[in-house]
Amino acid sequence: MTVSRITVHGDEPYDVVIGTGILGELPGLVGERPRSVAVVHDEGLPEIARPVLGVLEQAGYLVHSFAVPSGERSKDVSVLARLWSEFAAAGMTRTDAVVGVGGGATTDLAGFAAASWLRGVRCVLVPTTLLAMVDAAVGGKTGINIPEGKNLVGAFAPPAGVLCDLTTLMTVPREDYISGLAETIKAGFIRDPRILELVEADPEGAARPDGPHTRELVERAVQVKADVVGADLKEAGLREILNYGHTLAHAIEKAEDYRFRHGHAVAIGCVYAAELSRLDGRIDDALVERHRAVFSSVGLPVVYGADAWPELRSTMNIDKKTRGATLRFVVLDELGECGRLAGPAEDVLTAAYARVSR
């Protein structure tokens, strides 16, 4: 059994531990100080939660199990408030810890619950989906959704560690696994083109958790995120590049009442951002078409409804990158290099959307 450790640097450095069958590494990430551990887990993953609870109990912790709804339904203030009450009933103190087990929504919620309980307790995340491994669980962004938008309430709170046991990927439904590939491919466009080459060489293999390059794809995507957030935790500048494609993606998710898979929205959003980059004279047609080809090759969508544009355009005004009345986008200057596009003309925004609509 080989274990990879990727360190996320910064004021509070931590390791992302990657491997197969490595649940035994979890107590080491939780540490010796906590007496009690609150395990916040997706209610739909009992077969994964049970071994986590068992490993922690065997390590001598007083373990409390708290199930939360699956998916984005968990990222609600009512669920967060319930966790606070359950933490209080369990007697959780400032020296105790929270372990979040599940997909990106669960790790976002668990991280925010830990960050806000007693003004912050230790948190370790055990992502169980590809999307959570390469994106949500790494970087210290935590939060919940409100009716006005996704992730508008939250905190920057780096975990004490992240455990990516690739065994759990075998339980992920195919469409959810493919959805996670969108963030992986995005990392290829913004920072590490080798990711694109691996996907292009074997799209069918890339779309399976038992594919020949799964571990390398996960490690490379995690390394991209670790490098970026280690240099810029609170999105003062560099970290914004991780939002490539997300301005439109988040608008699509809101329009779909968060029933649309995040990765599917990101794939469409990345193609849209590429079209904006092309219209601004930054990249050529070939790189835009490479976006379409790579995302499509693994089964991700690259178009969305033409009649949705007015609603999407309105929603984009409250994107986190917007400054005052100025809409800002992360765009590509070239493969692996990002720039910013501030205040693009309305006809440019509309023309770019026309290229990703049907």
Tab-separated table of C-alpha atoms in Angstrom:
chain	number	residue	atom	x	y	z
A	1	MET	CA	0.000	0.000	0.000
A	2	THR	CA	1.583	3.267	-1.144
A	3	VAL	CA	0.518	6.609	0.221
A	4	SER	CA	1.047	9.987	-1.422
A	5	ARG	CA	1.186	13.130	0.683
A	6	ILE	CA	0.652	16.510	-0.910
A	7	THR	CA	1.221	19.412	1.455
A	8	VAL	CA	-0.939	22.500	1.222
A	9	HIS	CA	1.322	25.262	2.462
A	10	GLY	CA	0.363	28.554	4.093
A	11	ASP	CA	-0.147	29.784	7.640
A	12	GLU	CA	-1.769	26.482	8.611
A	13	PRO	CA	-0.161	23.785	6.418
A	14	TYR	CA	-1.777	20.376	6.165
A	15	ASP	CA	-1.460	17.181	4.156
A	16	VAL	CA	-3.757	15.663	1.571
A	17	VAL	CA	-3.173	11.915	1.897
A	18	ILE	CA	-3.952	9.881	-1.238
A	19	GLY	CA	-3.979	6.116	-1.711
A	20	THR	CA	-6.056	2.972	-1.847
A	21	GLY	CA	-7.278	1.326	1.360
A	22	ILE	CA	-5.693	3.959	3.597
A	23	LEU	CA	-8.434	4.580	6.172
A	24	GLY	CA	-5.934	3.617	8.861
A	25	GLU	CA	-4.237	6.978	8.246
A	26	LEU	CA	-7.251	8.850	9.630
A	27	PRO	CA	-6.404	8.842	13.377
A	28	GLY	CA	-3.021	10.326	12.579
A	29	LEU	CA	-4.715	13.270	10.892
A	30	VAL	CA	-7.202	13.737	13.746
A	31	GLY	CA	-4.323	13.818	16.214
A	32	GLU	CA	-3.866	13.031	19.884
A	33	ARG	CA	-5.476	16.094	21.446
A	34	PRO	CA	-9.189	15.514	20.673
A	35	ARG	CA	-11.161	13.369	23.102
A	36	SER	CA	-14.410	13.425	21.140
A	37	VAL	CA	-14.875	13.296	17.379
A	38	ALA	CA	-18.082	14.312	15.612
A	39	VAL	CA	-18.397	12.417	12.342
A	40	VAL	CA	-20.642	14.369	9.972
A	41	HIS	CA	-21.529	12.046	7.115
A	42	ASP	CA	-23.830	11.764	4.131
A	43	GLU	CA	-26.889	9.763	5.185
A	44	GLY	CA	-26.697	7.860	1.910
A	45	LEU	CA	-23.231	6.461	2.620
A	46	PRO	CA	-23.629	4.104	5.601
A	47	GLU	CA	-21.230	1.557	4.078
A	48	ILE	CA	-18.473	4.186	4.050
A	49	ALA	CA	-19.384	5.900	7.320
A	50	ARG	CA	-19.295	2.670	9.349
A	51	PRO	CA	-15.596	1.898	8.732
A	52	VAL	CA	-14.721	5.525	9.527
A	53	LEU	CA	-16.570	5.316	12.828
A	54	GLY	CA	-14.911	1.975	13.573
A	55	VAL	CA	-11.367	3.191	12.877
A	56	LEU	CA	-11.862	6.196	15.134
A	57	GLU	CA	-13.421	4.130	17.940
A	58	GLN	CA	-10.543	1.642	17.762
A	59	ALA	CA	-8.144	4.564	18.074
A	60	GLY	CA	-9.767	5.440	21.407
A	61	TYR	CA	-11.881	8.474	20.542
A	62	LEU	CA	-15.395	9.043	21.861
A	63	VAL	CA	-17.190	9.052	18.507
A	64	HIS	CA	-20.501	10.728	17.694
A	65	SER	CA	-22.265	10.059	14.393
A	66	PHE	CA	-24.326	12.770	12.696
A	67	ALA	CA	-26.036	11.989	9.378
A	68	VAL	CA	-26.947	14.841	7.034
A	69	PRO	CA	-28.977	14.902	3.799
A	70	SER	CA	-27.261	13.893	0.585
A	71	GLY	CA	-26.023	16.488	-1.863
A	72	GLU	CA	-26.719	20.208	-1.855
A	73	ARG	CA	-29.738	19.721	0.432
A	74	SER	CA	-27.258	19.469	3.304
A	75	LYS	CA	-25.854	22.946	2.679
A	76	ASP	CA	-28.764	24.660	4.348
A	77	VAL	CA	-28.824	26.869	7.428
A	78	SER	CA	-31.377	24.566	9.074
A	79	VAL	CA	-29.013	21.590	8.760
A	80	LEU	CA	-26.124	23.685	10.075
A	81	ALA	CA	-28.183	24.829	13.065
A	82	ARG	CA	-29.123	21.222	13.812
A	83	LEU	CA	-25.448	20.249	13.839
A	84	TRP	CA	-24.643	23.041	16.286
A	85	SER	CA	-27.345	21.754	18.619
A	86	GLU	CA	-26.083	18.188	18.257
A	87	PHE	CA	-22.512	19.289	18.969
A	88	ALA	CA	-23.750	20.988	22.132
A	89	ALA	CA	-25.687	17.908	23.225
A	90	ALA	CA	-22.577	15.769	22.653
A	91	GLY	CA	-20.472	18.104	24.799
A	92	MET	CA	-18.062	18.993	22.017
A	93	THR	CA	-15.285	21.261	23.323
A	94	ARG	CA	-12.667	23.432	21.609
A	95	THR	CA	-10.117	20.629	21.798
A	96	ASP	CA	-12.363	18.116	20.046
A	97	ALA	CA	-12.626	17.502	16.314
A	98	VAL	CA	-15.047	17.172	13.421
A	99	VAL	CA	-14.576	14.630	10.630
A	100	GLY	CA	-16.572	15.210	7.445
A	101	VAL	CA	-17.312	12.147	5.298
A	102	GLY	CA	-18.998	12.439	1.920
A	103	GLY	CA	-19.081	14.444	-1.271
A	104	GLY	CA	-18.310	18.102	-1.716
A	105	ALA	CA	-21.558	19.342	-0.201
A	106	THR	CA	-20.963	17.314	2.960
A	107	THR	CA	-17.348	18.439	3.327
A	108	ASP	CA	-18.380	22.079	2.741
A	109	LEU	CA	-21.002	21.774	5.473
A	110	ALA	CA	-18.792	19.867	7.915
A	111	GLY	CA	-15.988	22.361	7.411
A	112	PHE	CA	-18.273	25.315	8.095
A	113	ALA	CA	-19.806	23.608	11.126
A	114	ALA	CA	-16.301	23.038	12.515
A	115	ALA	CA	-15.198	26.595	11.688
A	116	SER	CA	-18.210	28.135	13.411
A	117	TRP	CA	-18.508	25.817	16.439
A	118	LEU	CA	-16.883	27.519	19.443
A	119	ARG	CA	-15.183	29.828	16.886
A	120	GLY	CA	-13.308	26.963	15.326
A	121	VAL	CA	-12.377	23.348	16.115
A	122	ARG	CA	-10.094	20.874	14.361
A	123	CYS	CA	-11.541	19.399	11.179
A	124	VAL	CA	-10.447	16.476	9.007
A	125	LEU	CA	-12.174	15.736	5.728
A	126	VAL	CA	-12.711	12.343	4.085
A	127	PRO	CA	-14.005	13.096	0.569
A	128	THR	CA	-15.735	10.156	-1.077
A	129	THR	CA	-16.293	11.514	-4.592
A	130	LEU	CA	-13.877	12.614	-7.286
A	131	LEU	CA	-15.281	16.137	-7.194
A	132	ALA	CA	-14.702	16.408	-3.459
A	133	MET	CA	-11.183	14.951	-3.658
A	134	VAL	CA	-9.877	17.277	-6.339
A	135	ASP	CA	-11.805	20.375	-5.376
A	136	ALA	CA	-14.221	20.840	-2.473
A	137	ALA	CA	-12.254	19.186	0.338
A	138	VAL	CA	-8.949	20.899	-0.488
A	139	GLY	CA	-8.400	24.585	0.092
A	140	GLY	CA	-10.318	25.544	3.205
A	141	LYS	CA	-13.418	27.012	1.579
A	142	THR	CA	-16.450	26.095	3.662
A	143	GLY	CA	-20.026	27.233	3.442
A	144	ILE	CA	-23.704	26.794	2.796
A	145	ASN	CA	-26.190	27.990	0.199
A	146	ILE	CA	-29.016	30.479	0.583
A	147	PRO	CA	-31.935	31.053	-1.814
A	148	GLU	CA	-30.083	33.973	-3.395
A	149	GLY	CA	-27.080	31.903	-4.450
A	150	LYS	CA	-24.571	29.148	-3.859
A	151	ASN	CA	-21.802	29.392	-1.250
A	152	LEU	CA	-22.673	32.988	-0.367
A	153	VAL	CA	-22.329	32.249	3.368
A	154	GLY	CA	-19.166	30.599	4.622
A	155	ALA	CA	-15.637	30.951	5.912
A	156	PHE	CA	-12.053	30.257	4.915
A	157	ALA	CA	-11.050	27.508	7.360
A	158	PRO	CA	-8.302	25.082	6.294
A	159	PRO	CA	-8.789	21.510	7.524
A	160	ALA	CA	-6.188	19.764	9.639
A	161	GLY	CA	-5.910	17.107	6.953
A	162	VAL	CA	-7.672	15.469	4.018
A	163	LEU	CA	-7.842	11.723	3.426
A	164	CYS	CA	-8.527	10.611	-0.159
A	165	ASP	CA	-9.070	6.860	-0.128
A	166	LEU	CA	-9.481	5.997	-3.798
A	167	THR	CA	-11.388	2.842	-2.816
A	168	THR	CA	-14.470	4.982	-2.156
A	169	LEU	CA	-14.565	6.083	-5.794
A	170	MET	CA	-15.756	2.605	-6.753
A	171	THR	CA	-19.069	3.354	-5.010
A	172	VAL	CA	-19.706	6.603	-6.892
A	173	PRO	CA	-22.441	6.473	-9.570
A	174	ARG	CA	-21.015	6.830	-13.065
A	175	GLU	CA	-22.613	10.224	-13.805
A	176	ASP	CA	-21.347	11.632	-10.507
A	177	TYR	CA	-17.852	10.339	-11.199
A	178	ILE	CA	-17.879	11.921	-14.649
A	179	SER	CA	-19.108	15.146	-13.076
A	180	GLY	CA	-15.989	15.191	-10.902
A	181	LEU	CA	-13.835	14.991	-14.005
A	182	ALA	CA	-14.888	18.542	-14.910
A	183	GLU	CA	-12.855	20.060	-12.063
A	184	THR	CA	-9.979	17.726	-12.913
A	185	ILE	CA	-10.003	18.803	-16.566
A	186	LYS	CA	-10.352	22.442	-15.505
A	187	ALA	CA	-7.090	22.074	-13.568
A	188	GLY	CA	-5.481	20.938	-16.812
A	189	PHE	CA	-6.557	24.044	-18.700
A	190	ILE	CA	-5.565	26.539	-16.005
A	191	ARG	CA	-2.312	25.014	-14.753
A	192	ASP	CA	-1.291	21.446	-15.710
A	193	PRO	CA	-1.808	20.486	-19.378
A	194	ARG	CA	-0.521	16.980	-18.673
A	195	ILE	CA	-3.975	16.288	-17.214
A	196	LEU	CA	-5.503	17.026	-20.608
A	197	GLU	CA	-3.035	14.721	-22.333
A	198	LEU	CA	-3.915	11.840	-19.997
A	199	VAL	CA	-7.634	12.300	-20.636
A	200	GLU	CA	-7.179	12.689	-24.380
A	201	ALA	CA	-5.058	9.547	-24.576
A	202	ASP	CA	-7.765	7.404	-22.948
A	203	PRO	CA	-11.134	9.157	-22.459
A	204	GLU	CA	-12.896	5.896	-21.668
A	205	GLY	CA	-10.364	5.023	-18.985
A	206	ALA	CA	-10.495	8.534	-17.554
A	207	ALA	CA	-14.249	8.187	-17.133
A	208	ARG	CA	-13.862	5.117	-14.859
A	209	PRO	CA	-12.619	5.050	-11.267
A	210	ASP	CA	-10.614	1.909	-12.097
A	211	GLY	CA	-8.983	3.570	-15.100
A	212	PRO	CA	-5.205	3.313	-15.564
A	213	HIS	CA	-4.558	6.982	-14.773
A	214	THR	CA	-7.068	7.628	-11.991
A	215	ARG	CA	-4.516	8.077	-9.238
A	216	GLU	CA	-2.286	10.324	-11.339
A	217	LEU	CA	-5.245	12.453	-12.379
A	218	VAL	CA	-6.298	12.870	-8.750
A	219	GLU	CA	-2.767	13.647	-7.592
A	220	ARG	CA	-2.159	16.181	-10.359
A	221	ALA	CA	-5.478	17.956	-9.794
A	222	VAL	CA	-4.886	18.061	-6.028
A	223	GLN	CA	-1.364	19.400	-6.603
A	224	VAL	CA	-2.744	22.218	-8.752
A	225	LYS	CA	-5.193	23.219	-6.063
A	226	ALA	CA	-2.604	22.836	-3.290
A	227	ASP	CA	-0.142	25.095	-5.109
A	228	VAL	CA	-2.760	27.779	-5.691
A	229	VAL	CA	-4.443	27.852	-2.274
A	230	GLY	CA	-1.119	27.496	-0.482
A	231	ALA	CA	-0.078	30.792	-2.048
A	232	ASP	CA	-3.450	32.521	-1.702
A	233	LEU	CA	-5.867	31.099	0.866
A	234	LYS	CA	-8.382	33.937	0.909
A	235	GLU	CA	-8.685	34.569	-2.822
A	236	ALA	CA	-6.784	37.856	-2.823
A	237	GLY	CA	-5.679	37.219	-6.404
A	238	LEU	CA	-4.170	33.952	-7.604
A	239	ARG	CA	-6.849	31.698	-6.116
A	240	GLU	CA	-9.442	33.232	-8.388
A	241	ILE	CA	-8.090	31.111	-11.243
A	242	LEU	CA	-9.770	28.088	-9.621
A	243	ASN	CA	-13.064	29.778	-10.485
A	244	TYR	CA	-12.430	29.350	-14.201
A	245	GLY	CA	-15.821	28.515	-15.675
A	246	HIS	CA	-17.637	28.973	-12.385
A	247	THR	CA	-19.335	32.324	-13.018
A	248	LEU	CA	-21.738	30.799	-15.521
A	249	ALA	CA	-21.672	27.413	-13.761
A	250	HIS	CA	-23.037	28.781	-10.506
A	251	ALA	CA	-25.744	30.678	-12.393
A	252	ILE	CA	-26.800	27.444	-14.116
A	253	GLU	CA	-26.891	25.603	-10.797
A	254	LYS	CA	-29.116	28.284	-9.262
A	255	ALA	CA	-31.431	28.228	-12.289
A	256	GLU	CA	-31.737	24.467	-11.845
A	257	ASP	CA	-32.392	24.836	-8.104
A	258	TYR	CA	-29.096	22.979	-7.501
A	259	ARG	CA	-30.381	19.774	-9.080
A	260	PHE	CA	-27.881	20.100	-11.929
A	261	ARG	CA	-24.547	18.390	-11.242
A	262	HIS	CA	-21.795	20.850	-10.376
A	263	GLY	CA	-19.291	19.314	-12.760
A	264	HIS	CA	-21.762	19.388	-15.640
A	265	ALA	CA	-22.277	23.110	-15.026
A	266	VAL	CA	-18.528	23.691	-14.745
A	267	ALA	CA	-17.895	21.991	-18.091
A	268	ILE	CA	-20.372	24.342	-19.805
A	269	GLY	CA	-18.949	27.284	-17.866
A	270	CYS	CA	-15.377	26.512	-18.924
A	271	VAL	CA	-16.362	26.420	-22.590
A	272	TYR	CA	-18.151	29.751	-22.082
A	273	ALA	CA	-15.052	31.243	-20.431
A	274	ALA	CA	-12.953	29.957	-23.325
A	275	GLU	CA	-15.317	31.642	-25.792
A	276	LEU	CA	-14.950	34.913	-23.859
A	277	SER	CA	-11.174	34.479	-23.977
A	278	ARG	CA	-11.311	33.988	-27.745
A	279	LEU	CA	-13.591	36.976	-28.322
A	280	ASP	CA	-11.187	39.113	-26.302
A	281	GLY	CA	-8.327	38.034	-28.563
A	282	ARG	CA	-6.470	36.010	-25.934
A	283	ILE	CA	-6.673	32.464	-27.316
A	284	ASP	CA	-7.314	30.913	-30.717
A	285	ASP	CA	-10.165	28.805	-32.050
A	286	ALA	CA	-8.190	25.596	-31.610
A	287	LEU	CA	-7.922	25.971	-27.837
A	288	VAL	CA	-11.659	26.694	-27.578
A	289	GLU	CA	-12.404	23.569	-29.577
A	290	ARG	CA	-10.037	21.599	-27.357
A	291	HIS	CA	-12.281	22.531	-24.442
A	292	ARG	CA	-15.295	21.115	-26.229
A	293	ALA	CA	-13.468	17.990	-27.313
A	294	VAL	CA	-11.970	17.074	-23.932
A	295	PHE	CA	-15.121	17.671	-21.891
A	296	SER	CA	-17.300	15.908	-24.457
A	297	SER	CA	-14.944	12.933	-24.717
A	298	VAL	CA	-15.762	11.856	-21.152
A	299	GLY	CA	-19.477	12.529	-21.439
A	300	LEU	CA	-19.749	16.048	-20.024
A	301	PRO	CA	-22.156	18.590	-21.557
A	302	VAL	CA	-20.880	21.689	-23.349
A	303	VAL	CA	-24.183	23.439	-24.206
A	304	TYR	CA	-27.164	24.787	-22.278
A	305	GLY	CA	-30.595	26.209	-23.148
A	306	ALA	CA	-30.675	29.341	-25.292
A	307	ASP	CA	-33.771	30.710	-23.554
A	308	ALA	CA	-32.052	30.609	-20.149
A	309	TRP	CA	-29.683	33.496	-20.903
A	310	PRO	CA	-31.684	36.405	-19.347
A	311	GLU	CA	-31.958	34.601	-15.999
A	312	LEU	CA	-28.339	33.445	-16.072
A	313	ARG	CA	-27.105	36.946	-16.925
A	314	SER	CA	-29.022	38.413	-14.001
A	315	THR	CA	-27.680	35.817	-11.568
A	316	MET	CA	-24.080	36.441	-12.612
A	317	ASN	CA	-24.299	39.954	-11.151
A	318	ILE	CA	-23.999	38.526	-7.635
A	319	ASP	CA	-20.996	36.323	-8.442
A	320	LYS	CA	-18.274	36.541	-5.784
A	321	LYS	CA	-15.756	37.938	-8.316
A	322	THR	CA	-18.009	40.894	-9.143
A	323	ARG	CA	-16.708	44.214	-7.812
A	324	GLY	CA	-19.427	46.831	-7.444
A	325	ALA	CA	-21.230	46.924	-10.777
A	326	THR	CA	-18.285	45.401	-12.675
A	327	LEU	CA	-18.639	41.770	-13.711
A	328	ARG	CA	-15.300	39.937	-13.745
A	329	PHE	CA	-14.334	36.630	-15.330
A	330	VAL	CA	-11.349	34.341	-15.080
A	331	VAL	CA	-10.205	33.745	-18.651
A	332	LEU	CA	-7.289	32.044	-20.399
A	333	ASP	CA	-4.366	34.046	-21.774
A	334	GLU	CA	-2.918	30.790	-23.079
A	335	LEU	CA	-3.016	27.124	-22.120
A	336	GLY	CA	-2.035	26.891	-18.453
A	337	GLU	CA	-2.059	30.672	-17.903
A	338	CYS	CA	-5.055	32.643	-16.643
A	339	GLY	CA	-6.006	36.297	-16.771
A	340	ARG	CA	-8.979	38.439	-15.777
A	341	LEU	CA	-11.618	40.056	-17.949
A	342	ALA	CA	-13.398	42.926	-16.223
A	343	GLY	CA	-16.545	44.570	-17.475
A	344	PRO	CA	-16.932	42.878	-20.858
A	345	ALA	CA	-19.478	44.459	-23.166
A	346	GLU	CA	-22.969	43.005	-23.086
A	347	ASP	CA	-22.812	42.012	-26.732
A	348	VAL	CA	-19.636	40.042	-26.028
A	349	LEU	CA	-21.277	38.212	-23.134
A	350	THR	CA	-24.277	37.405	-25.292
A	351	ALA	CA	-22.180	36.324	-28.271
A	352	ALA	CA	-20.132	33.951	-26.090
A	353	TYR	CA	-23.305	32.414	-24.690
A	354	ALA	CA	-24.705	31.911	-28.169
A	355	ARG	CA	-21.762	29.565	-28.797
A	356	VAL	CA	-22.679	27.357	-25.829
A	357	SER	CA	-26.458	27.391	-26.217
A	358	ARG	CA	-28.867	25.233	-28.156
